[in-house]
PDB file of C-alpha atoms in Angstrom:
ATOM      1  CA  MET A   1      33.088   8.601 -21.004  1.00 35.00           C
ATOM      2  CA  MET A   2      30.533  10.158 -18.810  1.00 35.00           C
ATOM      3  CA  ARG A   3      27.988  10.954 -21.469  1.00 35.00           C
ATOM      4  CA  TRP A   4      28.121   7.200 -22.801  1.00 40.00           C
ATOM      5  CA  VAL A   5      27.457   5.499 -19.418  1.00 44.00           C
ATOM      6  CA  LEU A   6      25.418   7.707 -17.510  1.00 41.00           C
ATOM      7  CA  PRO A   7      22.009   6.811 -19.527  1.00 38.00           C
ATOM      8  CA  LEU A   8      22.957   3.100 -18.986  1.00 45.00           C
ATOM      9  CA  ILE A   9      23.181   3.667 -15.129  1.00 44.00           C
ATOM     10  CA  LEU A  10      20.033   5.673 -14.848  1.00 40.00           C
ATOM     11  CA  ALA A  11      18.146   2.888 -16.538  1.00 40.00           C
ATOM     12  CA  ALA A  12      19.664   0.203 -14.562  1.00 41.00           C
ATOM     13  CA  ALA A  13      18.722   1.850 -11.547  1.00 40.00           C
ATOM     14  CA  THR A  14      14.992   1.432 -12.364  1.00 39.00           C
ATOM     15  CA  ALA A  15      15.346  -1.978 -13.763  1.00 40.00           C
ATOM     16  CA  HIS A  16      13.693  -4.912 -11.915  1.00 44.00           C
ATOM     17  CA  ALA A  17      15.118  -8.197 -12.391  1.00 47.00           C
ATOM     18  CA  SER A  18      12.722 -11.190 -12.662  1.00 51.00           C
ATOM     19  CA  GLU A  19      12.896 -14.415 -10.807  1.00 59.00           C
ATOM     20  CA  ASP A  20      10.955 -16.155 -13.722  1.00 66.00           C
ATOM     21  CA  ILE A  21      13.615 -15.958 -16.250  1.00 75.00           C
ATOM     22  CA  ALA A  22      15.498 -19.222 -16.028  1.00 79.00           C
ATOM     23  CA  ASP A  23      18.425 -18.351 -18.364  1.00 89.00           C
ATOM     24  CA  LYS A  24      19.061 -15.380 -20.431  1.00 92.00           C
ATOM     25  CA  TYR A  25      22.143 -16.830 -22.246  1.00 95.00           C
ATOM     26  CA  PRO A  26      21.276 -20.438 -23.151  1.00 92.00           C
ATOM     27  CA  GLY A  27      24.498 -20.902 -25.185  1.00 91.00           C
ATOM     28  CA  SER A  28      26.559 -20.628 -22.064  1.00 97.00           C
ATOM     29  CA  LEU A  29      26.421 -21.865 -18.384  1.00 97.00           C
ATOM     30  CA  LEU A  30      26.501 -18.055 -17.645  1.00 98.00           C
ATOM     31  CA  TYR A  31      22.906 -16.517 -16.609  1.00 97.00           C
ATOM     32  CA  ASP A  32      23.653 -13.673 -18.742  1.00 97.00           C
ATOM     33  CA  LYS A  33      26.404 -12.353 -21.080  1.00 97.00           C
ATOM     34  CA  PRO A  34      28.928  -9.869 -19.817  1.00 98.00           C
ATOM     35  CA  TYR A  35      28.734  -6.390 -21.044  1.00 97.00           C
ATOM     36  CA  GLU A  36      30.990  -3.516 -20.714  1.00 98.00           C
ATOM     37  CA  VAL A  37      29.766  -1.084 -17.783  1.00 98.00           C
ATOM     38  CA  ILE A  38      32.277   1.548 -17.982  1.00 98.00           C
ATOM     39  CA  PRO A  39      35.344   1.235 -20.439  1.00 98.00           C
ATOM     40  CA  GLY A  40      37.445  -1.745 -19.440  1.00 98.00           C
ATOM     41  CA  VAL A  41      34.948  -2.989 -16.634  1.00 98.00           C
ATOM     42  CA  PHE A  42      32.977  -5.826 -17.588  1.00 98.00           C
ATOM     43  CA  SER A  43      30.008  -7.700 -15.646  1.00 98.00           C
ATOM     44  CA  ALA A  44      27.962 -10.826 -16.283  1.00 98.00           C
ATOM     45  CA  ILE A  45      24.924 -10.058 -14.262  1.00 97.00           C
ATOM     46  CA  GLY A  46      23.559 -13.121 -12.400  1.00 97.00           C
ATOM     47  CA  ALA A  47      19.932 -13.998 -11.572  1.00 95.00           C
ATOM     48  CA  THR A  48      18.399 -12.614  -8.560  1.00 90.00           C
ATOM     49  CA  ALA A  49      16.624 -15.651  -7.677  1.00 88.00           C
ATOM     50  CA  PRO A  50      18.436 -18.472  -5.576  1.00 89.00           C
ATOM     51  CA  PRO A  51      20.814 -20.572  -7.245  1.00 94.00           C
ATOM     52  CA  THR A  52      19.196 -23.493  -9.291  1.00 95.00           C
ATOM     53  CA  TYR A  53      20.193 -25.891 -11.945  1.00 96.00           C
ATOM     54  CA  GLU A  54      18.650 -23.697 -14.543  1.00 95.00           C
ATOM     55  CA  ASN A  55      20.969 -20.757 -13.535  1.00 96.00           C
ATOM     56  CA  ALA A  56      23.933 -22.859 -12.806  1.00 97.00           C
ATOM     57  CA  GLY A  57      24.313 -20.979  -9.647  1.00 97.00           C
ATOM     58  CA  HIS A  58      25.130 -17.708 -11.508  1.00 97.00           C
ATOM     59  CA  ASN A  59      22.904 -15.869  -9.214  1.00 96.00           C
ATOM     60  CA  ASN A  60      25.661 -13.205  -8.369  1.00 97.00           C
ATOM     61  CA  ASN A  61      27.817 -10.866 -10.492  1.00 98.00           C
ATOM     62  CA  LEU A  62      31.017 -12.093 -12.044  1.00 98.00           C
ATOM     63  CA  SER A  63      33.082  -9.107 -13.184  1.00 98.00           C
ATOM     64  CA  PHE A  64      36.351  -8.587 -14.834  1.00 98.00           C
ATOM     65  CA  ILE A  65      38.540  -5.735 -15.535  1.00 98.00           C
ATOM     66  CA  VAL A  66      40.743  -5.410 -18.768  1.00 98.00           C
ATOM     67  CA  THR A  67      43.473  -3.370 -17.641  1.00 98.00           C
ATOM     68  CA  GLY A  68      45.712  -2.954 -20.815  1.00 98.00           C
ATOM     69  CA  ASP A  69      48.225  -5.198 -18.850  1.00 98.00           C
ATOM     70  CA  GLY A  70      46.141  -8.218 -17.966  1.00 98.00           C
ATOM     71  CA  VAL A  71      42.778  -9.094 -16.766  1.00 99.00           C
ATOM     72  CA  VAL A  72      41.590  -8.902 -13.098  1.00 99.00           C
ATOM     73  CA  VAL A  73      38.703 -11.067 -12.319  1.00 99.00           C
ATOM     74  CA  ILE A  74      36.080 -10.514  -9.568  1.00 98.00           C
ATOM     75  CA  ASN A  75      34.468 -13.747  -8.138  1.00 98.00           C
ATOM     76  CA  GLY A  76      35.660 -17.281  -8.796  1.00 97.00           C
ATOM     77  CA  GLY A  77      31.947 -18.389  -9.872  1.00 98.00           C
ATOM     78  CA  ALA A  78      29.885 -21.117  -8.257  1.00 98.00           C
ATOM     79  CA  SER A  79      31.388 -23.897 -10.279  1.00 98.00           C
ATOM     80  CA  TYR A  80      34.472 -25.138 -12.266  1.00 98.00           C
ATOM     81  CA  GLY A  81      32.305 -25.223 -15.285  1.00 98.00           C
ATOM     82  CA  LEU A  82      30.970 -21.439 -14.798  1.00 98.00           C
ATOM     83  CA  ALA A  83      34.548 -19.987 -14.281  1.00 98.00           C
ATOM     84  CA  LYS A  84      35.399 -21.520 -17.572  1.00 98.00           C
ATOM     85  CA  ALA A  85      32.284 -20.143 -19.107  1.00 98.00           C
ATOM     86  CA  LEU A  86      33.543 -16.674 -17.846  1.00 98.00           C
ATOM     87  CA  HIS A  87      36.878 -17.180 -19.132  1.00 98.00           C
ATOM     88  CA  ASP A  88      35.525 -18.025 -22.572  1.00 98.00           C
ATOM     89  CA  GLU A  89      33.873 -14.483 -22.457  1.00 98.00           C
ATOM     90  CA  ILE A  90      36.995 -12.849 -21.473  1.00 98.00           C
ATOM     91  CA  ARG A  91      38.845 -14.345 -24.595  1.00 98.00           C
ATOM     92  CA  ALA A  92      36.103 -13.209 -26.852  1.00 98.00           C
ATOM     93  CA  VAL A  93      36.828  -9.799 -25.503  1.00 98.00           C
ATOM     94  CA  THR A  94      40.600  -9.534 -25.051  1.00 98.00           C
ATOM     95  CA  ASP A  95      43.713 -11.685 -25.722  1.00 98.00           C
ATOM     96  CA  GLN A  96      45.162 -10.287 -22.445  1.00 98.00           C
ATOM     97  CA  GLU A  97      45.880 -13.023 -19.993  1.00 98.00           C
ATOM     98  CA  VAL A  98      43.925 -13.246 -16.498  1.00 98.00           C
ATOM     99  CA  LYS A  99      46.651 -12.416 -13.930  1.00 98.00           C
ATOM    100  CA  LEU A 100      44.418 -12.312 -10.758  1.00 98.00           C
ATOM    101  CA  VAL A 101      41.302 -13.244  -9.332  1.00 99.00           C
ATOM    102  CA  PHE A 102      39.396 -11.933  -6.222  1.00 98.00           C
ATOM    103  CA  ASN A 103      36.893 -13.519  -3.971  1.00 98.00           C
ATOM    104  CA  GLU A 104      34.540 -11.061  -2.616  1.00 98.00           C
ATOM    105  CA  ASN A 105      33.595 -13.224   0.383  1.00 98.00           C
ATOM    106  CA  GLY A 106      33.662 -16.765   1.174  1.00 98.00           C
ATOM    107  CA  GLN A 107      30.277 -17.614  -0.149  1.00 97.00           C
ATOM    108  CA  GLY A 108      30.072 -20.697  -2.653  1.00 98.00           C
ATOM    109  CA  HIS A 109      29.195 -18.638  -5.627  1.00 97.00           C
ATOM    110  CA  ALA A 110      32.463 -16.541  -5.037  1.00 98.00           C
ATOM    111  CA  ILE A 111      34.797 -19.304  -4.274  1.00 98.00           C
ATOM    112  CA  LEU A 112      33.753 -22.626  -5.883  1.00 98.00           C
ATOM    113  CA  GLY A 113      35.082 -21.683  -9.347  1.00 98.00           C
ATOM    114  CA  ASN A 114      38.475 -21.253  -7.810  1.00 98.00           C
ATOM    115  CA  SER A 115      39.486 -24.672  -8.898  1.00 97.00           C
ATOM    116  CA  TYR A 116      39.277 -23.634 -12.407  1.00 98.00           C
ATOM    117  CA  TRP A 117      41.470 -20.487 -11.831  1.00 98.00           C
ATOM    118  CA  ALA A 118      43.912 -22.142  -9.794  1.00 98.00           C
ATOM    119  CA  GLY A 119      44.387 -24.769 -12.669  1.00 98.00           C
ATOM    120  CA  GLN A 120      45.114 -21.792 -14.888  1.00 98.00           C
ATOM    121  CA  GLY A 121      47.957 -20.693 -12.709  1.00 98.00           C
ATOM    122  CA  VAL A 122      46.217 -17.475 -11.771  1.00 98.00           C
ATOM    123  CA  PRO A 123      46.615 -16.245  -8.114  1.00 98.00           C
ATOM    124  CA  ILE A 124      43.416 -16.175  -6.078  1.00 98.00           C
ATOM    125  CA  VAL A 125      43.001 -13.181  -3.347  1.00 98.00           C
ATOM    126  CA  ALA A 126      40.529 -12.922  -0.571  1.00 98.00           C
ATOM    127  CA  HIS A 127      40.247 -11.597   2.941  1.00 98.00           C
ATOM    128  CA  VAL A 128      41.625 -13.794   5.656  1.00 98.00           C
ATOM    129  CA  ASP A 129      38.051 -14.150   7.139  1.00 98.00           C
ATOM    130  CA  ALA A 130      36.747 -15.460   3.897  1.00 98.00           C
ATOM    131  CA  ALA A 131      39.679 -17.819   3.632  1.00 98.00           C
ATOM    132  CA  ASP A 132      38.694 -19.190   7.181  1.00 98.00           C
ATOM    133  CA  VAL A 133      35.267 -19.816   6.005  1.00 98.00           C
ATOM    134  CA  VAL A 134      36.401 -21.794   2.982  1.00 98.00           C
ATOM    135  CA  ALA A 135      38.921 -23.827   5.019  1.00 98.00           C
ATOM    136  CA  GLU A 136      36.248 -24.684   7.819  1.00 98.00           C
ATOM    137  CA  ASN A 137      33.059 -24.877   5.608  1.00 98.00           C
ATOM    138  CA  GLY A 138      34.472 -25.551   1.959  1.00 98.00           C
ATOM    139  CA  GLY A 139      33.191 -29.180   1.899  1.00 98.00           C
ATOM    140  CA  THR A 140      29.847 -28.345   2.816  1.00 98.00           C
ATOM    141  CA  ILE A 141      29.589 -25.557   0.367  1.00 98.00           C
ATOM    142  CA  LEU A 142      30.548 -27.918  -2.174  1.00 98.00           C
ATOM    143  CA  GLU A 143      28.157 -30.597  -1.100  1.00 98.00           C
ATOM    144  CA  ASP A 144      25.461 -27.798  -1.341  1.00 98.00           C
ATOM    145  CA  MET A 145      26.103 -26.877  -4.690  1.00 98.00           C
ATOM    146  CA  LYS A 146      26.263 -30.132  -6.272  1.00 98.00           C
ATOM    147  CA  ARG A 147      22.578 -30.898  -4.940  1.00 98.00           C
ATOM    148  CA  TYR A 148      21.217 -28.365  -7.063  1.00 98.00           C
ATOM    149  CA  ASN A 149      23.870 -28.230  -9.668  1.00 98.00           C
ATOM    150  CA  LYS A 150      24.056 -32.159 -10.545  1.00 98.00           C
ATOM    151  CA  ASP A 151      26.153 -32.600 -13.707  1.00 98.00           C
ATOM    152  CA  ARG A 152      26.887 -28.886 -14.041  1.00 98.00           C
ATOM    153  CA  ALA A 153      29.086 -29.285 -10.676  1.00 98.00           C
ATOM    154  CA  GLU A 154      31.616 -31.422 -12.579  1.00 98.00           C
ATOM    155  CA  GLY A 155      35.219 -30.759 -11.985  1.00 98.00           C
ATOM    156  CA  THR A 156      34.523 -28.545  -9.111  1.00 98.00           C
ATOM    157  CA  GLU A 157      36.764 -29.027  -6.154  1.00 98.00           C
ATOM    158  CA  VAL A 158      37.307 -26.838  -2.861  1.00 98.00           C
ATOM    159  CA  GLN A 159      40.019 -24.421  -3.526  1.00 98.00           C
ATOM    160  CA  GLY A 160      40.888 -21.662  -1.146  1.00 98.00           C
ATOM    161  CA  PRO A 161      42.744 -18.306  -2.084  1.00 98.00           C
ATOM    162  CA  THR A 162      46.068 -18.766  -2.589  1.00 98.00           C
ATOM    163  CA  GLU A 163      46.983 -15.089  -1.134  1.00 98.00           C
ATOM    164  CA  THR A 164      45.101 -13.206   1.873  1.00 98.00           C
ATOM    165  CA  PHE A 165      45.054  -9.915   3.179  1.00 98.00           C
ATOM    166  CA  GLN A 166      43.561  -8.096   6.320  1.00 98.00           C
ATOM    167  CA  ASP A 167      43.058  -4.485   5.274  1.00 98.00           C
ATOM    168  CA  GLU A 168      43.679  -3.740   1.548  1.00 98.00           C
ATOM    169  CA  TYR A 169      45.524  -5.200  -1.265  1.00 98.00           C
ATOM    170  CA  ILE A 170      46.448  -2.791  -4.096  1.00 98.00           C
ATOM    171  CA  VAL A 171      47.219  -3.473  -7.534  1.00 98.00           C
ATOM    172  CA  GLU A 172      48.461  -1.031 -10.360  1.00 98.00           C
ATOM    173  CA  MET A 173      47.824  -2.769 -13.664  1.00 98.00           C
ATOM    174  CA  GLY A 174      47.678  -1.094 -16.843  1.00 98.00           C
ATOM    175  CA  ASP A 175      45.387   1.801 -17.033  1.00 96.00           C
ATOM    176  CA  PHE A 176      43.924   0.942 -13.601  1.00 98.00           C
ATOM    177  CA  ARG A 177      44.538   1.239  -9.921  1.00 98.00           C
ATOM    178  CA  ILE A 178      42.650  -1.517  -8.160  1.00 98.00           C
ATOM    179  CA  GLU A 179      41.957  -1.386  -4.515  1.00 98.00           C
ATOM    180  CA  ALA A 180      40.622  -4.443  -2.606  1.00 98.00           C
ATOM    181  CA  ARG A 181      39.337  -3.117   0.572  1.00 98.00           C
ATOM    182  CA  TYR A 182      38.176  -4.578   3.693  1.00 98.00           C
ATOM    183  CA  LEU A 183      35.946  -1.821   4.998  1.00 98.00           C
ATOM    184  CA  GLY A 184      34.587  -3.919   8.169  1.00 98.00           C
ATOM    185  CA  PRO A 185      31.825  -6.049   9.168  1.00 97.00           C
ATOM    186  CA  ALA A 186      28.831  -6.360   6.806  1.00 97.00           C
ATOM    187  CA  HIS A 187      26.956  -9.088   5.211  1.00 96.00           C
ATOM    188  CA  SER A 188      29.279 -12.003   5.850  1.00 96.00           C
ATOM    189  CA  PRO A 189      32.766 -12.735   7.153  1.00 97.00           C
ATOM    190  CA  GLY A 190      35.309 -11.311   4.785  1.00 97.00           C
ATOM    191  CA  ASP A 191      33.283  -9.243   2.543  1.00 98.00           C
ATOM    192  CA  ILE A 192      35.386  -7.106   0.389  1.00 98.00           C
ATOM    193  CA  VAL A 193      34.792  -4.216  -2.338  1.00 98.00           C
ATOM    194  CA  ILE A 194      36.873  -3.727  -5.254  1.00 99.00           C
ATOM    195  CA  TRP A 195      37.462   0.215  -5.528  1.00 99.00           C
ATOM    196  CA  LEU A 196      38.660   1.723  -8.715  1.00 98.00           C
ATOM    197  CA  PRO A 197      39.435   5.562  -7.703  1.00 98.00           C
ATOM    198  CA  GLY A 198      40.099   6.544 -11.104  1.00 98.00           C
ATOM    199  CA  GLN A 199      36.800   5.622 -12.455  1.00 98.00           C
ATOM    200  CA  SER A 200      34.793   6.365  -9.201  1.00 98.00           C
ATOM    201  CA  LEU A 201      33.431   2.796  -9.463  1.00 98.00           C
ATOM    202  CA  VAL A 202      32.978   0.235  -6.589  1.00 98.00           C
ATOM    203  CA  ILE A 203      32.317  -3.336  -7.106  1.00 98.00           C
ATOM    204  CA  SER A 204      30.461  -3.659  -3.864  1.00 98.00           C
ATOM    205  CA  GLY A 205      30.168  -7.420  -3.461  1.00 97.00           C
ATOM    206  CA  ASP A 206      27.474  -8.189  -0.727  1.00 97.00           C
ATOM    207  CA  MET A 207      28.052  -4.781   0.885  1.00 98.00           C
ATOM    208  CA  ALA A 208      25.186  -3.547  -1.331  1.00 98.00           C
ATOM    209  CA  PHE A 209      22.115  -4.705  -2.686  1.00 98.00           C
ATOM    210  CA  HIS A 210      19.037  -3.020  -4.756  1.00 97.00           C
ATOM    211  CA  GLU A 211      17.172  -5.344  -6.965  1.00 96.00           C
ATOM    212  CA  ARG A 212      16.597  -8.375  -4.466  1.00 95.00           C
ATOM    213  CA  MET A 213      16.202  -8.394  -0.919  1.00 97.00           C
ATOM    214  CA  LEU A 214      19.361  -8.655   1.240  1.00 97.00           C
ATOM    215  CA  PRO A 215      19.557 -11.904   3.170  1.00 97.00           C
ATOM    216  CA  ILE A 216      20.399 -11.622   6.686  1.00 98.00           C
ATOM    217  CA  PHE A 217      22.274 -14.350   8.056  1.00 95.00           C
ATOM    218  CA  ALA A 218      22.991 -15.880  11.568  1.00 92.00           C
ATOM    219  CA  ASP A 219      26.309 -14.244  11.484  1.00 91.00           C
ATOM    220  CA  THR A 220      25.153 -10.989  10.104  1.00 96.00           C
ATOM    221  CA  TYR A 221      25.392  -8.244  12.579  1.00 95.00           C
ATOM    222  CA  THR A 222      23.103  -5.518  11.102  1.00 98.00           C
ATOM    223  CA  ALA A 223      24.544  -2.783  13.577  1.00 97.00           C
ATOM    224  CA  ASP A 224      27.873  -3.290  12.590  1.00 98.00           C
ATOM    225  CA  TRP A 225      26.901  -3.406   8.979  1.00 98.00           C
ATOM    226  CA  LEU A 226      25.364   0.109   9.182  1.00 98.00           C
ATOM    227  CA  GLU A 227      28.583   1.316  11.167  1.00 98.00           C
ATOM    228  CA  THR A 228      30.691   0.127   8.277  1.00 98.00           C
ATOM    229  CA  TRP A 229      28.439   1.506   5.625  1.00 98.00           C
ATOM    230  CA  ASP A 230      28.315   5.075   7.304  1.00 98.00           C
ATOM    231  CA  SER A 231      31.867   5.315   8.210  1.00 98.00           C
ATOM    232  CA  GLU A 232      33.609   3.540   5.302  1.00 98.00           C
ATOM    233  CA  PHE A 233      31.564   2.573   2.357  1.00 98.00           C
ATOM    234  CA  GLU A 234      29.447   5.781   1.853  1.00 98.00           C
ATOM    235  CA  PRO A 235      32.538   8.105   2.175  1.00 98.00           C
ATOM    236  CA  LEU A 236      33.767   6.345  -1.052  1.00 98.00           C
ATOM    237  CA  LYS A 237      31.136   8.623  -2.962  1.00 98.00           C
ATOM    238  CA  ALA A 238      31.383   6.311  -5.670  1.00 98.00           C
ATOM    239  CA  THR A 239      29.489   7.436  -8.938  1.00 98.00           C
ATOM    240  CA  TYR A 240      29.114   3.477 -10.313  1.00 98.00           C
ATOM    241  CA  VAL A 241      28.337   0.714  -7.997  1.00 98.00           C
ATOM    242  CA  ILE A 242      28.369  -2.782  -9.318  1.00 98.00           C
ATOM    243  CA  PRO A 243      26.416  -4.751  -6.620  1.00 98.00           C
ATOM    244  CA  GLY A 244      26.905  -8.347  -5.521  1.00 97.00           C
ATOM    245  CA  HIS A 245      23.572  -9.160  -7.175  1.00 96.00           C
ATOM    246  CA  GLY A 246      21.636  -6.960  -9.714  1.00 95.00           C
ATOM    247  CA  HIS A 247      22.454  -4.452 -12.192  1.00 96.00           C
ATOM    248  CA  PRO A 248      24.998  -1.796 -12.130  1.00 98.00           C
ATOM    249  CA  THR A 249      23.579   1.385 -10.519  1.00 98.00           C
ATOM    250  CA  ASN A 250      24.448   4.243  -8.257  1.00 98.00           C
ATOM    251  CA  MET A 251      24.940   4.967  -4.598  1.00 98.00           C
ATOM    252  CA  ALA A 252      21.416   6.276  -4.068  1.00 98.00           C
ATOM    253  CA  GLN A 253      19.809   3.114  -5.046  1.00 98.00           C
ATOM    254  CA  VAL A 254      21.979   0.793  -3.091  1.00 98.00           C
ATOM    255  CA  ARG A 255      21.664   3.333  -0.121  1.00 98.00           C
ATOM    256  CA  ARG A 256      17.864   3.006  -0.430  1.00 98.00           C
ATOM    257  CA  TYR A 257      17.742  -0.664  -0.414  1.00 98.00           C
ATOM    258  CA  THR A 258      20.460  -1.467   1.838  1.00 98.00           C
ATOM    259  CA  ARG A 259      21.325   0.958   4.272  1.00 98.00           C
ATOM    260  CA  ASP A 260      17.761   2.505   4.615  1.00 98.00           C
ATOM    261  CA  TYR A 261      16.305  -1.153   4.568  1.00 98.00           C
ATOM    262  CA  LEU A 262      18.225  -1.998   7.656  1.00 98.00           C
ATOM    263  CA  VAL A 263      17.472   1.053   9.405  1.00 98.00           C
ATOM    264  CA  TYR A 264      13.684   0.494   8.501  1.00 98.00           C
ATOM    265  CA  LEU A 265      13.828  -3.011   9.792  1.00 98.00           C
ATOM    266  CA  ARG A 266      15.669  -2.595  12.960  1.00 98.00           C
ATOM    267  CA  GLY A 267      13.372   0.407  13.796  1.00 98.00           C
ATOM    268  CA  LYS A 268      10.154  -1.603  13.491  1.00 98.00           C
ATOM    269  CA  ILE A 269      11.821  -4.799  15.443  1.00 98.00           C
ATOM    270  CA  GLY A 270      13.019  -1.874  17.914  1.00 98.00           C
ATOM    271  CA  ALA A 271       9.359  -0.652  18.442  1.00 98.00           C
ATOM    272  CA  HIS A 272       8.012  -4.134  18.620  1.00 98.00           C
ATOM    273  CA  LEU A 273      10.358  -5.041  21.490  1.00 98.00           C
ATOM    274  CA  GLU A 274       9.486  -2.048  23.359  1.00 97.00           C
ATOM    275  CA  ALA A 275       5.856  -2.831  22.889  1.00 97.00           C
ATOM    276  CA  GLY A 276       6.883  -6.067  24.769  1.00 97.00           C
ATOM    277  CA  GLY A 277       6.441  -8.239  21.522  1.00 97.00           C
ATOM    278  CA  GLY A 278       7.807 -11.707  20.927  1.00 97.00           C
ATOM    279  CA  LEU A 279       9.654 -13.532  18.193  1.00 97.00           C
ATOM    280  CA  ALA A 280       6.599 -15.154  16.856  1.00 97.00           C
ATOM    281  CA  GLU A 281       5.092 -11.748  16.120  1.00 97.00           C
ATOM    282  CA  ALA A 282       8.287 -10.180  14.989  1.00 98.00           C
ATOM    283  CA  TYR A 283       8.334 -12.354  11.826  1.00 98.00           C
ATOM    284  CA  TYR A 284       5.389 -10.421  10.488  1.00 97.00           C
ATOM    285  CA  VAL A 285       6.335  -6.770  11.252  1.00 98.00           C
ATOM    286  CA  ASP A 286       5.283  -4.610   8.206  1.00 98.00           C
ATOM    287  CA  GLN A 287       8.021  -4.601   5.371  1.00 98.00           C
ATOM    288  CA  SER A 288       5.802  -3.738   2.582  1.00 98.00           C
ATOM    289  CA  PRO A 289       7.740  -1.030   1.331  1.00 98.00           C
ATOM    290  CA  TYR A 290      10.422  -3.408   0.171  1.00 98.00           C
ATOM    291  CA  ALA A 291       7.826  -5.874  -1.332  1.00 97.00           C
ATOM    292  CA  ASN A 292       9.045  -5.097  -4.747  1.00 95.00           C
ATOM    293  CA  LEU A 293      12.190  -6.715  -4.421  1.00 96.00           C
ATOM    294  CA  ASP A 294      12.896 -10.120  -5.744  1.00 92.00           C
ATOM    295  CA  THR A 295      13.412 -12.970  -3.032  1.00 93.00           C
ATOM    296  CA  PHE A 296      10.934 -10.817  -0.720  1.00 96.00           C
ATOM    297  CA  GLU A 297       8.753 -13.698  -0.021  1.00 94.00           C
ATOM    298  CA  GLU A 298      11.782 -16.043   0.836  1.00 94.00           C
ATOM    299  CA  LEU A 299      13.704 -13.637   2.750  1.00 97.00           C
ATOM    300  CA  ALA A 300      11.576 -11.045   4.785  1.00 98.00           C
ATOM    301  CA  THR A 301      10.329 -13.072   7.549  1.00 98.00           C
ATOM    302  CA  LYS A 302      13.619 -14.632   7.983  1.00 98.00           C
ATOM    303  CA  ASN A 303      15.214 -11.262   8.148  1.00 98.00           C
ATOM    304  CA  ALA A 304      12.816  -9.880  10.888  1.00 98.00           C
ATOM    305  CA  GLY A 305      13.391 -12.996  13.018  1.00 98.00           C
ATOM    306  CA  ARG A 306      17.131 -12.608  12.881  1.00 97.00           C
ATOM    307  CA  VAL A 307      17.137  -8.889  13.580  1.00 98.00           C
ATOM    308  CA  PHE A 308      14.753  -9.614  16.697  1.00 98.00           C
ATOM    309  CA  GLU A 309      17.273 -12.389  17.986  1.00 96.00           C
ATOM    310  CA  GLN A 310      20.097  -9.700  17.492  1.00 95.00           C
ATOM    311  CA  MET A 311      18.265  -6.585  19.066  1.00 97.00           C
ATOM    312  CA  GLU A 312      16.940  -8.574  21.701  1.00 94.00           C
ATOM    313  CA  PHE A 313      20.428  -8.747  23.500  1.00 90.00           C
ATOM    314  CA  GLU A 314      21.829  -5.244  22.273  1.00 90.00           C
TER     315      GLU A 314
END
């Protein structure tokens, strides 16, 4: 197995996804067709661009595990139709039933397809904090999706998880031990990872980025994210990483473009603060080492401003 997958992982580590490709899989709402990353673990890699009508909101990774005793899906998808499209692909791979869905967080592309899966009678699991986000903001999340997705939003309703957990949710199914873990504060409330210890593979969700620039939200506390990375995520020593966005890769790549980026940006903003600089100038601190990442133009200045606002009071 190692000889078969390693060239794929190394190639993915250097691949650069293009924001200019509207759709790689025109016969489906999915942006791209799922492929087998390692035996039994598949992922449909989303666009690294923001969600649009052209990519149907499939700008994150939708993964599934064919265990031998049922299928486990990671991420509900951005709409009812997108979840159904993923299910169609699962049925083309296996006749095993989908028995569980995990939401990696409470964002729209993780949870808005829950309404499809709930209609199939599939349990949906998320962290308690992600469930709270859906309960408080689900209506707004749905309306935001409808604005760009138009007719492709048809059938989508707000559906929260049917089960929640605090620290971990472990499933033994077929040939897999599947550990859903909350490692601590990271990119957004309720971020979880799916750890497959037998395969040394982590489906990291938004804990880890590498092909697109990570977004720092108003509730993204970068110091906490770094603490979670160093104390919980890095010690997994995963051989394979399926990130929330972008192609499967390895720990070195996501470390470089997630942890190291956060350290770099905090260093730049820290120096700016020490020099007495203000917010207006902070937006333009040098982030050129990361200019190769997709969404750099959309996010770099916003990220700098939010880190300034956080570090000003640390």
